Amino acid sequence: MPESPAERDAARAAIADRARTPLLNLITQESLDQDYQHVAEKKRLAPPGEDASSGRPRWVAAAVVAAFGMLVAVAAVQTSNASDITSASRQELLGQIKARGDDAAAVQGELVRQRARNIRLQDARDAVAADERTTDNRRDRLAAQTGFGPVSGPGVEITVDDAPGGAAVHDEDLTLLVNGLWQAGAEAIAINGKRLTARSAIRNAGAAINVNGAPLSPPYVVSAIGDDRTLQADLLETTTGLRFANLADALGFRVVQNVGDLDLPGAPQRLLELLSARSGDDREPPARKKEPPS
């Protein structure tokens, strides 16, 4: 016959109770239930007046009880051991977690210190880079001012050539023109691409004029960077510039002046090498006393 809903609900409840019952209690309960069921079945099948328990020796019952007790004791011992192992494992796991936490905290602290160190190093590097840029700019300015660095800017070019069939341009003629340009406010000067410095010399070497030790040939192109609006006029306001203009007219030099943007190279680095030097100061030596006539 099919089961009724009430019977199905009761069966489900029994299964749920069995699932919730601890294993040790379940073994004990089922074992007792089976013993009771067996005794009851023996009593029901025994003839009237006969004791159903007389057929089983008492020692068998004692053995069953002893075995059951041993089973219970073994289960209790195993449960206790398992509990001890679980507790020890939990303590070991907690110890590992704490140790790993301490290691992570130490690594985090070291990371913070390294980040602070990196920031300090970055600041120091930025300061060094700023100093380097400042030094480079100062070096470039000094090189431009002293003539050892290339420069560009507006200015004038004055080309001087020998007189047709007449006088040749000499070193002192170019020296007058160069000194006049310096006095007129020129910032950089070159002759035929040879940059002039404080150590440059304009000297005649035979028929040629030497600048920075290199021979030049006419025409001589004197390039001067400065204010192209006033440099030419200011040149004639200087004593040496005016002397050069008068000399050029008298000797018949061909002079051409142009205004525009100029690019002047730097002087050769060999001019920076000192061949000789002596220590001293800028004081003039004392005048030599005249000896009385003998």
Short mmCIF file of N, CA, C and O in Angstrom, two decimals, residues 97-205:
data_model
loop_
_atom_site.label_atom_id
_atom_site.label_comp_id
_atom_site.label_asym_id
_atom_site.label_seq_id
_atom_site.Cartn_x
_atom_site.Cartn_y
_atom_site.Cartn_z
N ILE A 97 50.15 31.96 12.10
CA ILE A 97 49.49 33.20 11.66
C ILE A 97 50.14 34.41 12.32
O ILE A 97 50.41 35.43 11.68
N LYS A 98 50.41 34.30 13.62
CA LYS A 98 51.05 35.42 14.33
C LYS A 98 52.45 35.68 13.79
O LYS A 98 52.86 36.84 13.59
N ALA A 99 53.22 34.57 13.54
CA ALA A 99 54.57 34.74 13.01
C ALA A 99 54.54 35.40 11.64
O ALA A 99 55.32 36.32 11.35
N ARG A 100 53.61 34.94 10.78
CA ARG A 100 53.51 35.55 9.45
C ARG A 100 53.08 37.01 9.56
O ARG A 100 53.53 37.86 8.79
N GLY A 101 52.20 37.31 10.51
CA GLY A 101 51.79 38.70 10.71
C GLY A 101 52.94 39.58 11.15
O GLY A 101 53.09 40.71 10.67
N ASP A 102 53.79 39.03 12.06
CA ASP A 102 54.97 39.80 12.49
C ASP A 102 55.93 40.03 11.31
O ASP A 102 56.50 41.12 11.15
N ASP A 103 56.11 38.99 10.47
CA ASP A 103 56.99 39.15 9.30
C ASP A 103 56.43 40.20 8.35
O ASP A 103 57.17 41.03 7.81
N ALA A 104 55.11 40.16 8.13
CA ALA A 104 54.49 41.15 7.23
C ALA A 104 54.64 42.56 7.78
O ALA A 104 54.91 43.51 7.04
N ALA A 105 54.49 42.72 9.11
CA ALA A 105 54.66 44.04 9.72
C ALA A 105 56.10 44.53 9.56
O ALA A 105 56.34 45.71 9.28
N ALA A 106 57.07 43.61 9.72
CA ALA A 106 58.48 44.00 9.55
C ALA A 106 58.76 44.42 8.11
O ALA A 106 59.44 45.41 7.85
N VAL A 107 58.20 43.65 7.16
CA VAL A 107 58.40 44.00 5.74
C VAL A 107 57.75 45.33 5.43
O VAL A 107 58.30 46.17 4.70
N GLN A 108 56.56 45.57 5.99
CA GLN A 108 55.87 46.84 5.76
C GLN A 108 56.68 48.01 6.32
O GLN A 108 56.81 49.06 5.68
N GLY A 109 57.25 47.82 7.52
CA GLY A 109 58.09 48.87 8.09
C GLY A 109 59.32 49.15 7.24
O GLY A 109 59.69 50.30 7.02
N GLU A 110 59.96 48.08 6.73
CA GLU A 110 61.12 48.26 5.86
C GLU A 110 60.72 48.96 4.56
O GLU A 110 61.45 49.80 4.04
N LEU A 111 59.54 48.63 4.05
CA LEU A 111 59.06 49.28 2.83
C LEU A 111 58.86 50.78 3.06
O LEU A 111 59.22 51.60 2.21
N VAL A 112 58.31 51.14 4.21
CA VAL A 112 58.12 52.57 4.52
C VAL A 112 59.46 53.27 4.61
O VAL A 112 59.64 54.39 4.08
N ARG A 113 60.45 52.62 5.25
CA ARG A 113 61.78 53.23 5.36
C ARG A 113 62.43 53.39 3.99
O ARG A 113 63.05 54.42 3.70
N GLN A 114 62.29 52.37 3.14
CA GLN A 114 62.89 52.46 1.81
C GLN A 114 62.21 53.55 0.97
O GLN A 114 62.87 54.23 0.18
N ARG A 115 60.89 53.69 1.13
CA ARG A 115 60.21 54.76 0.40
C ARG A 115 60.70 56.13 0.85
O ARG A 115 60.93 57.03 0.01
N ALA A 116 60.86 56.30 2.15
CA ALA A 116 61.38 57.58 2.65
C ALA A 116 62.80 57.81 2.14
O ALA A 116 63.16 58.93 1.76
N ARG A 117 63.60 56.75 2.11
CA ARG A 117 64.98 56.89 1.59
C ARG A 117 64.96 57.25 0.11
O ARG A 117 65.75 58.09 -0.35
N ASN A 118 64.05 56.62 -0.65
CA ASN A 118 63.95 56.94 -2.08
C ASN A 118 63.55 58.40 -2.29
O ASN A 118 64.05 59.06 -3.21
N ILE A 119 62.66 58.90 -1.43
CA ILE A 119 62.24 60.31 -1.55
C ILE A 119 63.43 61.22 -1.27
O ILE A 119 63.65 62.21 -1.99
N ARG A 120 64.22 60.90 -0.24
CA ARG A 120 65.40 61.71 0.06
C ARG A 120 66.40 61.67 -1.08
O ARG A 120 66.96 62.71 -1.48
N LEU A 121 66.61 60.47 -1.65
CA LEU A 121 67.55 60.36 -2.76
C LEU A 121 67.02 61.11 -3.98
O LEU A 121 67.81 61.72 -4.73
N GLN A 122 65.70 61.04 -4.22
CA GLN A 122 65.12 61.78 -5.34
C GLN A 122 65.32 63.28 -5.18
O GLN A 122 65.68 63.98 -6.13
N ASP A 123 65.09 63.76 -3.95
CA ASP A 123 65.30 65.19 -3.68
C ASP A 123 66.77 65.57 -3.90
O ASP A 123 67.07 66.63 -4.47
N ALA A 124 67.67 64.70 -3.42
CA ALA A 124 69.10 64.99 -3.60
C ALA A 124 69.47 64.98 -5.08
O ALA A 124 70.24 65.83 -5.55
N ARG A 125 68.91 64.02 -5.83
CA ARG A 125 69.20 63.97 -7.26
C ARG A 125 68.67 65.20 -7.97
O ARG A 125 69.33 65.77 -8.85
N ASP A 126 67.46 65.64 -7.60
CA ASP A 126 66.89 66.85 -8.21
C ASP A 126 67.76 68.06 -7.89
O ASP A 126 67.97 68.93 -8.76
N ALA A 127 68.26 68.13 -6.64
CA ALA A 127 69.12 69.26 -6.28
C ALA A 127 70.42 69.23 -7.08
O ALA A 127 70.89 70.26 -7.57
N VAL A 128 70.99 68.02 -7.25
CA VAL A 128 72.23 67.90 -8.03
C VAL A 128 71.97 68.27 -9.49
O VAL A 128 72.78 68.95 -10.14
N ALA A 129 70.81 67.82 -10.03
CA ALA A 129 70.48 68.14 -11.41
C ALA A 129 70.29 69.65 -11.59
O ALA A 129 70.73 70.23 -12.60
N ALA A 130 69.66 70.29 -10.60
CA ALA A 130 69.49 71.75 -10.68
C ALA A 130 70.84 72.45 -10.63
O ALA A 130 71.10 73.40 -11.39
N ASP A 131 71.73 71.99 -9.73
CA ASP A 131 73.07 72.57 -9.66
C ASP A 131 73.82 72.36 -10.97
O ASP A 131 74.56 73.25 -11.43
N GLU A 132 73.64 71.17 -11.56
CA GLU A 132 74.32 70.89 -12.82
C GLU A 132 73.82 71.81 -13.93
O GLU A 132 74.62 72.33 -14.72
N ARG A 133 72.49 72.01 -13.98
CA ARG A 133 71.95 72.93 -14.99
C ARG A 133 72.47 74.36 -14.76
O ARG A 133 72.82 75.05 -15.73
N THR A 134 72.50 74.77 -13.50
CA THR A 134 73.01 76.11 -13.20
C THR A 134 74.47 76.24 -13.61
O THR A 134 74.89 77.25 -14.20
N THR A 135 75.26 75.20 -13.31
CA THR A 135 76.69 75.22 -13.67
C THR A 135 76.86 75.24 -15.18
O THR A 135 77.72 75.96 -15.71
N ASP A 136 76.04 74.43 -15.89
CA ASP A 136 76.14 74.40 -17.35
C ASP A 136 75.79 75.76 -17.95
O ASP A 136 76.46 76.23 -18.88
N ASN A 137 74.73 76.37 -17.41
CA ASN A 137 74.35 77.70 -17.92
C ASN A 137 75.45 78.72 -17.65
O ASN A 137 75.76 79.55 -18.52
N ARG A 138 76.02 78.69 -16.45
CA ARG A 138 77.10 79.62 -16.12
C ARG A 138 78.32 79.36 -17.00
O ARG A 138 78.98 80.30 -17.48
N ARG A 139 78.63 78.08 -17.23
CA ARG A 139 79.76 77.75 -18.09
C ARG A 139 79.52 78.27 -19.51
O ARG A 139 80.44 78.82 -20.15
N ASP A 140 78.29 78.09 -20.03
CA ASP A 140 77.99 78.56 -21.38
C ASP A 140 78.09 80.09 -21.46
O ASP A 140 78.60 80.63 -22.46
N ARG A 141 77.62 80.77 -20.41
CA ARG A 141 77.72 82.24 -20.42
C ARG A 141 79.18 82.68 -20.40
O ARG A 141 79.59 83.58 -21.15
N LEU A 142 79.97 82.05 -19.53
CA LEU A 142 81.38 82.41 -19.46
C LEU A 142 82.10 82.08 -20.76
O LEU A 142 82.97 82.84 -21.21
N ALA A 143 81.76 80.92 -21.36
CA ALA A 143 82.40 80.56 -22.62
C ALA A 143 82.05 81.56 -23.71
O ALA A 143 82.92 81.94 -24.52
N ALA A 144 80.80 82.02 -23.72
CA ALA A 144 80.40 83.02 -24.72
C ALA A 144 81.10 84.35 -24.47
O ALA A 144 81.55 85.02 -25.41
N GLN A 145 81.20 84.71 -23.20
CA GLN A 145 81.82 86.00 -22.89
C GLN A 145 83.32 86.01 -23.14
O GLN A 145 83.89 87.03 -23.56
N THR A 146 83.97 84.89 -22.88
CA THR A 146 85.43 84.83 -23.06
C THR A 146 85.83 84.44 -24.47
O THR A 146 87.03 84.48 -24.79
N GLY A 147 84.87 84.03 -25.30
CA GLY A 147 85.18 83.70 -26.68
C GLY A 147 85.42 82.24 -26.94
O GLY A 147 85.70 81.85 -28.08
N PHE A 148 85.27 81.36 -25.93
CA PHE A 148 85.52 79.94 -26.12
C PHE A 148 84.25 79.14 -26.36
O PHE A 148 84.30 77.91 -26.45
N GLY A 149 83.12 79.81 -26.47
CA GLY A 149 81.87 79.14 -26.77
C GLY A 149 81.20 79.80 -27.96
O GLY A 149 81.32 81.01 -28.16
N PRO A 150 80.49 79.01 -28.79
CA PRO A 150 79.81 79.60 -29.95
C PRO A 150 78.66 80.50 -29.49
O PRO A 150 78.03 80.27 -28.47
N VAL A 151 78.40 81.56 -30.27
CA VAL A 151 77.33 82.50 -29.98
C VAL A 151 76.60 82.84 -31.27
O VAL A 151 77.15 82.71 -32.37
N SER A 152 75.36 83.27 -31.11
CA SER A 152 74.54 83.70 -32.24
C SER A 152 73.79 84.96 -31.84
O SER A 152 73.47 85.15 -30.66
N GLY A 153 73.50 85.80 -32.85
CA GLY A 153 72.74 87.00 -32.56
C GLY A 153 72.91 88.05 -33.64
O GLY A 153 73.68 87.87 -34.60
N PRO A 154 72.21 89.16 -33.51
CA PRO A 154 72.33 90.24 -34.51
C PRO A 154 73.66 90.95 -34.39
O PRO A 154 74.30 90.96 -33.33
N GLY A 155 74.11 91.55 -35.48
CA GLY A 155 75.37 92.28 -35.45
C GLY A 155 75.70 92.84 -36.82
O GLY A 155 74.84 92.94 -37.70
N VAL A 156 76.96 93.18 -37.01
CA VAL A 156 77.42 93.77 -38.27
C VAL A 156 78.65 93.01 -38.76
O VAL A 156 79.38 92.40 -37.97
N GLU A 157 78.82 93.03 -40.07
CA GLU A 157 80.02 92.48 -40.70
C GLU A 157 80.69 93.59 -41.50
O GLU A 157 80.05 94.25 -42.34
N ILE A 158 81.98 93.78 -41.24
CA ILE A 158 82.75 94.80 -41.94
C ILE A 158 83.86 94.08 -42.71
O ILE A 158 84.73 93.44 -42.10
N THR A 159 83.78 94.14 -44.02
CA THR A 159 84.77 93.48 -44.88
C THR A 159 85.81 94.50 -45.32
O THR A 159 85.45 95.55 -45.89
N VAL A 160 87.08 94.21 -45.05
CA VAL A 160 88.19 95.10 -45.37
C VAL A 160 89.12 94.39 -46.35
O VAL A 160 89.55 93.26 -46.08
N ASP A 161 89.43 95.05 -47.48
CA ASP A 161 90.30 94.45 -48.48
C ASP A 161 91.41 95.45 -48.83
O ASP A 161 91.28 96.66 -48.59
N ASP A 162 92.46 94.89 -49.39
CA ASP A 162 93.58 95.74 -49.80
C ASP A 162 93.11 96.77 -50.84
O ASP A 162 92.14 96.54 -51.59
N ALA A 163 93.83 97.91 -50.88
CA ALA A 163 93.51 98.94 -51.87
C ALA A 163 93.87 98.43 -53.27
O ALA A 163 94.90 97.76 -53.44
N PRO A 164 93.05 98.70 -54.26
CA PRO A 164 93.35 98.21 -55.62
C PRO A 164 94.68 98.77 -56.11
O PRO A 164 94.84 99.97 -56.29
N GLY A 165 95.63 97.86 -56.31
CA GLY A 165 96.94 98.27 -56.79
C GLY A 165 97.69 99.16 -55.85
O GLY A 165 98.64 99.85 -56.25
N GLY A 166 97.29 99.14 -54.55
CA GLY A 166 97.94 100.05 -53.61
C GLY A 166 98.32 99.36 -52.32
O GLY A 166 98.83 98.23 -52.30
N ALA A 167 98.02 100.03 -51.20
CA ALA A 167 98.46 99.56 -49.88
C ALA A 167 97.69 98.32 -49.47
O ALA A 167 96.51 98.13 -49.79
N ALA A 168 98.41 97.47 -48.71
CA ALA A 168 97.80 96.25 -48.16
C ALA A 168 97.38 96.50 -46.71
O ALA A 168 97.95 97.34 -46.00
N VAL A 169 96.40 95.76 -46.30
CA VAL A 169 95.93 95.85 -44.92
C VAL A 169 96.93 95.14 -44.01
O VAL A 169 97.35 94.01 -44.28
N HIS A 170 97.32 95.82 -42.92
CA HIS A 170 98.26 95.24 -41.97
C HIS A 170 97.53 94.88 -40.66
O HIS A 170 96.37 95.23 -40.45
N ASP A 171 98.29 94.23 -39.80
CA ASP A 171 97.72 93.80 -38.52
C ASP A 171 97.27 94.98 -37.67
O ASP A 171 96.22 94.92 -37.02
N GLU A 172 98.03 96.08 -37.67
CA GLU A 172 97.63 97.22 -36.84
C GLU A 172 96.35 97.88 -37.35
O GLU A 172 95.61 98.46 -36.57
N ASP A 173 96.07 97.74 -38.67
CA ASP A 173 94.82 98.29 -39.21
C ASP A 173 93.62 97.51 -38.66
O ASP A 173 92.63 98.10 -38.22
N LEU A 174 93.72 96.19 -38.69
CA LEU A 174 92.63 95.37 -38.14
C LEU A 174 92.51 95.55 -36.63
O LEU A 174 91.41 95.49 -36.08
N THR A 175 93.63 95.78 -35.97
CA THR A 175 93.59 96.00 -34.52
C THR A 175 92.81 97.27 -34.20
O THR A 175 92.02 97.29 -33.23
N LEU A 176 93.00 98.32 -34.98
CA LEU A 176 92.21 99.54 -34.77
C LEU A 176 90.72 99.28 -34.92
O LEU A 176 89.90 99.73 -34.10
N LEU A 177 90.35 98.53 -35.96
CA LEU A 177 88.93 98.24 -36.20
C LEU A 177 88.36 97.39 -35.06
O LEU A 177 87.26 97.67 -34.56
N VAL A 178 89.07 96.36 -34.65
CA VAL A 178 88.59 95.45 -33.59
C VAL A 178 88.43 96.21 -32.28
O VAL A 178 87.41 96.10 -31.58
N ASN A 179 89.43 97.02 -31.91
CA ASN A 179 89.34 97.77 -30.66
C ASN A 179 88.18 98.77 -30.70
O ASN A 179 87.49 98.98 -29.69
N GLY A 180 87.94 99.35 -31.86
CA GLY A 180 86.81 100.27 -31.98
C GLY A 180 85.48 99.55 -31.80
O GLY A 180 84.56 100.07 -31.15
N LEU A 181 85.36 98.34 -32.34
CA LEU A 181 84.12 97.56 -32.15
C LEU A 181 83.91 97.17 -30.69
O LEU A 181 82.78 97.22 -30.18
N TRP A 182 84.99 96.79 -30.00
CA TRP A 182 84.87 96.48 -28.57
C TRP A 182 84.36 97.71 -27.82
O TRP A 182 83.44 97.61 -27.01
N GLN A 183 84.93 98.85 -28.11
CA GLN A 183 84.54 100.08 -27.41
C GLN A 183 83.10 100.49 -27.77
O GLN A 183 82.42 101.10 -26.94
N ALA A 184 82.65 100.13 -28.98
CA ALA A 184 81.29 100.49 -29.40
C ALA A 184 80.23 99.57 -28.80
O ALA A 184 79.03 99.83 -28.98
N GLY A 185 80.64 98.53 -28.10
CA GLY A 185 79.67 97.65 -27.43
C GLY A 185 79.53 96.27 -28.02
O GLY A 185 78.57 95.54 -27.70
N ALA A 186 80.46 95.84 -28.86
CA ALA A 186 80.40 94.49 -29.42
C ALA A 186 80.57 93.45 -28.31
O ALA A 186 81.36 93.64 -27.38
N GLU A 187 79.80 92.36 -28.40
CA GLU A 187 79.85 91.30 -27.39
C GLU A 187 80.74 90.14 -27.82
O GLU A 187 81.24 89.39 -26.95
N ALA A 188 80.92 89.93 -29.11
CA ALA A 188 81.77 88.85 -29.62
C ALA A 188 82.26 89.26 -31.00
O ALA A 188 81.51 89.84 -31.79
N ILE A 189 83.54 88.95 -31.31
CA ILE A 189 84.14 89.35 -32.59
C ILE A 189 84.93 88.17 -33.15
O ILE A 189 85.57 87.41 -32.40
N ALA A 190 84.86 88.02 -34.46
CA ALA A 190 85.67 87.02 -35.16
C ALA A 190 86.18 87.63 -36.46
O ALA A 190 85.53 88.49 -37.06
N ILE A 191 87.38 87.19 -36.87
CA ILE A 191 87.96 87.63 -38.15
C ILE A 191 88.12 86.39 -39.02
O ILE A 191 88.85 85.45 -38.65
N ASN A 192 87.44 86.39 -40.14
CA ASN A 192 87.44 85.24 -41.06
C ASN A 192 87.12 83.94 -40.31
O ASN A 192 87.71 82.89 -40.54
N GLY A 193 86.17 84.02 -39.37
CA GLY A 193 85.75 82.84 -38.62
C GLY A 193 86.64 82.48 -37.46
O GLY A 193 86.38 81.48 -36.78
N LYS A 194 87.70 83.26 -37.18
CA LYS A 194 88.57 83.00 -36.04
C LYS A 194 88.12 83.87 -34.88
O LYS A 194 88.25 85.09 -34.91
N ARG A 195 87.60 83.22 -33.84
CA ARG A 195 87.04 83.95 -32.70
C ARG A 195 88.15 84.59 -31.88
O ARG A 195 89.18 83.98 -31.60
N LEU A 196 87.91 85.84 -31.50
CA LEU A 196 88.89 86.57 -30.70
C LEU A 196 88.60 86.40 -29.21
O LEU A 196 87.44 86.44 -28.78
N THR A 197 89.67 86.22 -28.45
CA THR A 197 89.57 86.10 -26.99
C THR A 197 90.58 87.05 -26.37
O THR A 197 91.31 87.77 -27.06
N ALA A 198 90.65 87.00 -25.04
CA ALA A 198 91.62 87.83 -24.35
C ALA A 198 93.05 87.39 -24.64
O ALA A 198 94.00 88.15 -24.43
N ARG A 199 93.22 86.19 -25.14
CA ARG A 199 94.54 85.66 -25.45
C ARG A 199 94.84 85.67 -26.94
O ARG A 199 95.87 85.14 -27.36
N SER A 200 93.91 86.19 -27.73
CA SER A 200 94.13 86.22 -29.18
C SER A 200 95.11 87.33 -29.55
O SER A 200 95.18 88.38 -28.89
N ALA A 201 95.85 87.07 -30.60
CA ALA A 201 96.82 88.06 -31.11
C ALA A 201 96.60 88.23 -32.61
O ALA A 201 96.33 87.27 -33.33
N ILE A 202 96.70 89.49 -33.05
CA ILE A 202 96.63 89.81 -34.48
C ILE A 202 98.02 90.28 -34.87
O ILE A 202 98.47 91.36 -34.47
N ARG A 203 98.75 89.44 -35.61
CA ARG A 203 100.15 89.72 -35.91
C ARG A 203 100.43 89.44 -37.39
O ARG A 203 99.88 88.50 -37.97
N ASN A 204 101.28 90.29 -37.96
CA ASN A 204 101.77 90.05 -39.31
C ASN A 204 102.83 88.95 -39.29
O ASN A 204 103.70 88.92 -38.41
N ALA A 205 102.72 88.02 -40.22
CA ALA A 205 103.75 86.99 -40.41
C ALA A 205 104.09 86.99 -41.90
O ALA A 205 103.46 86.30 -42.70
#
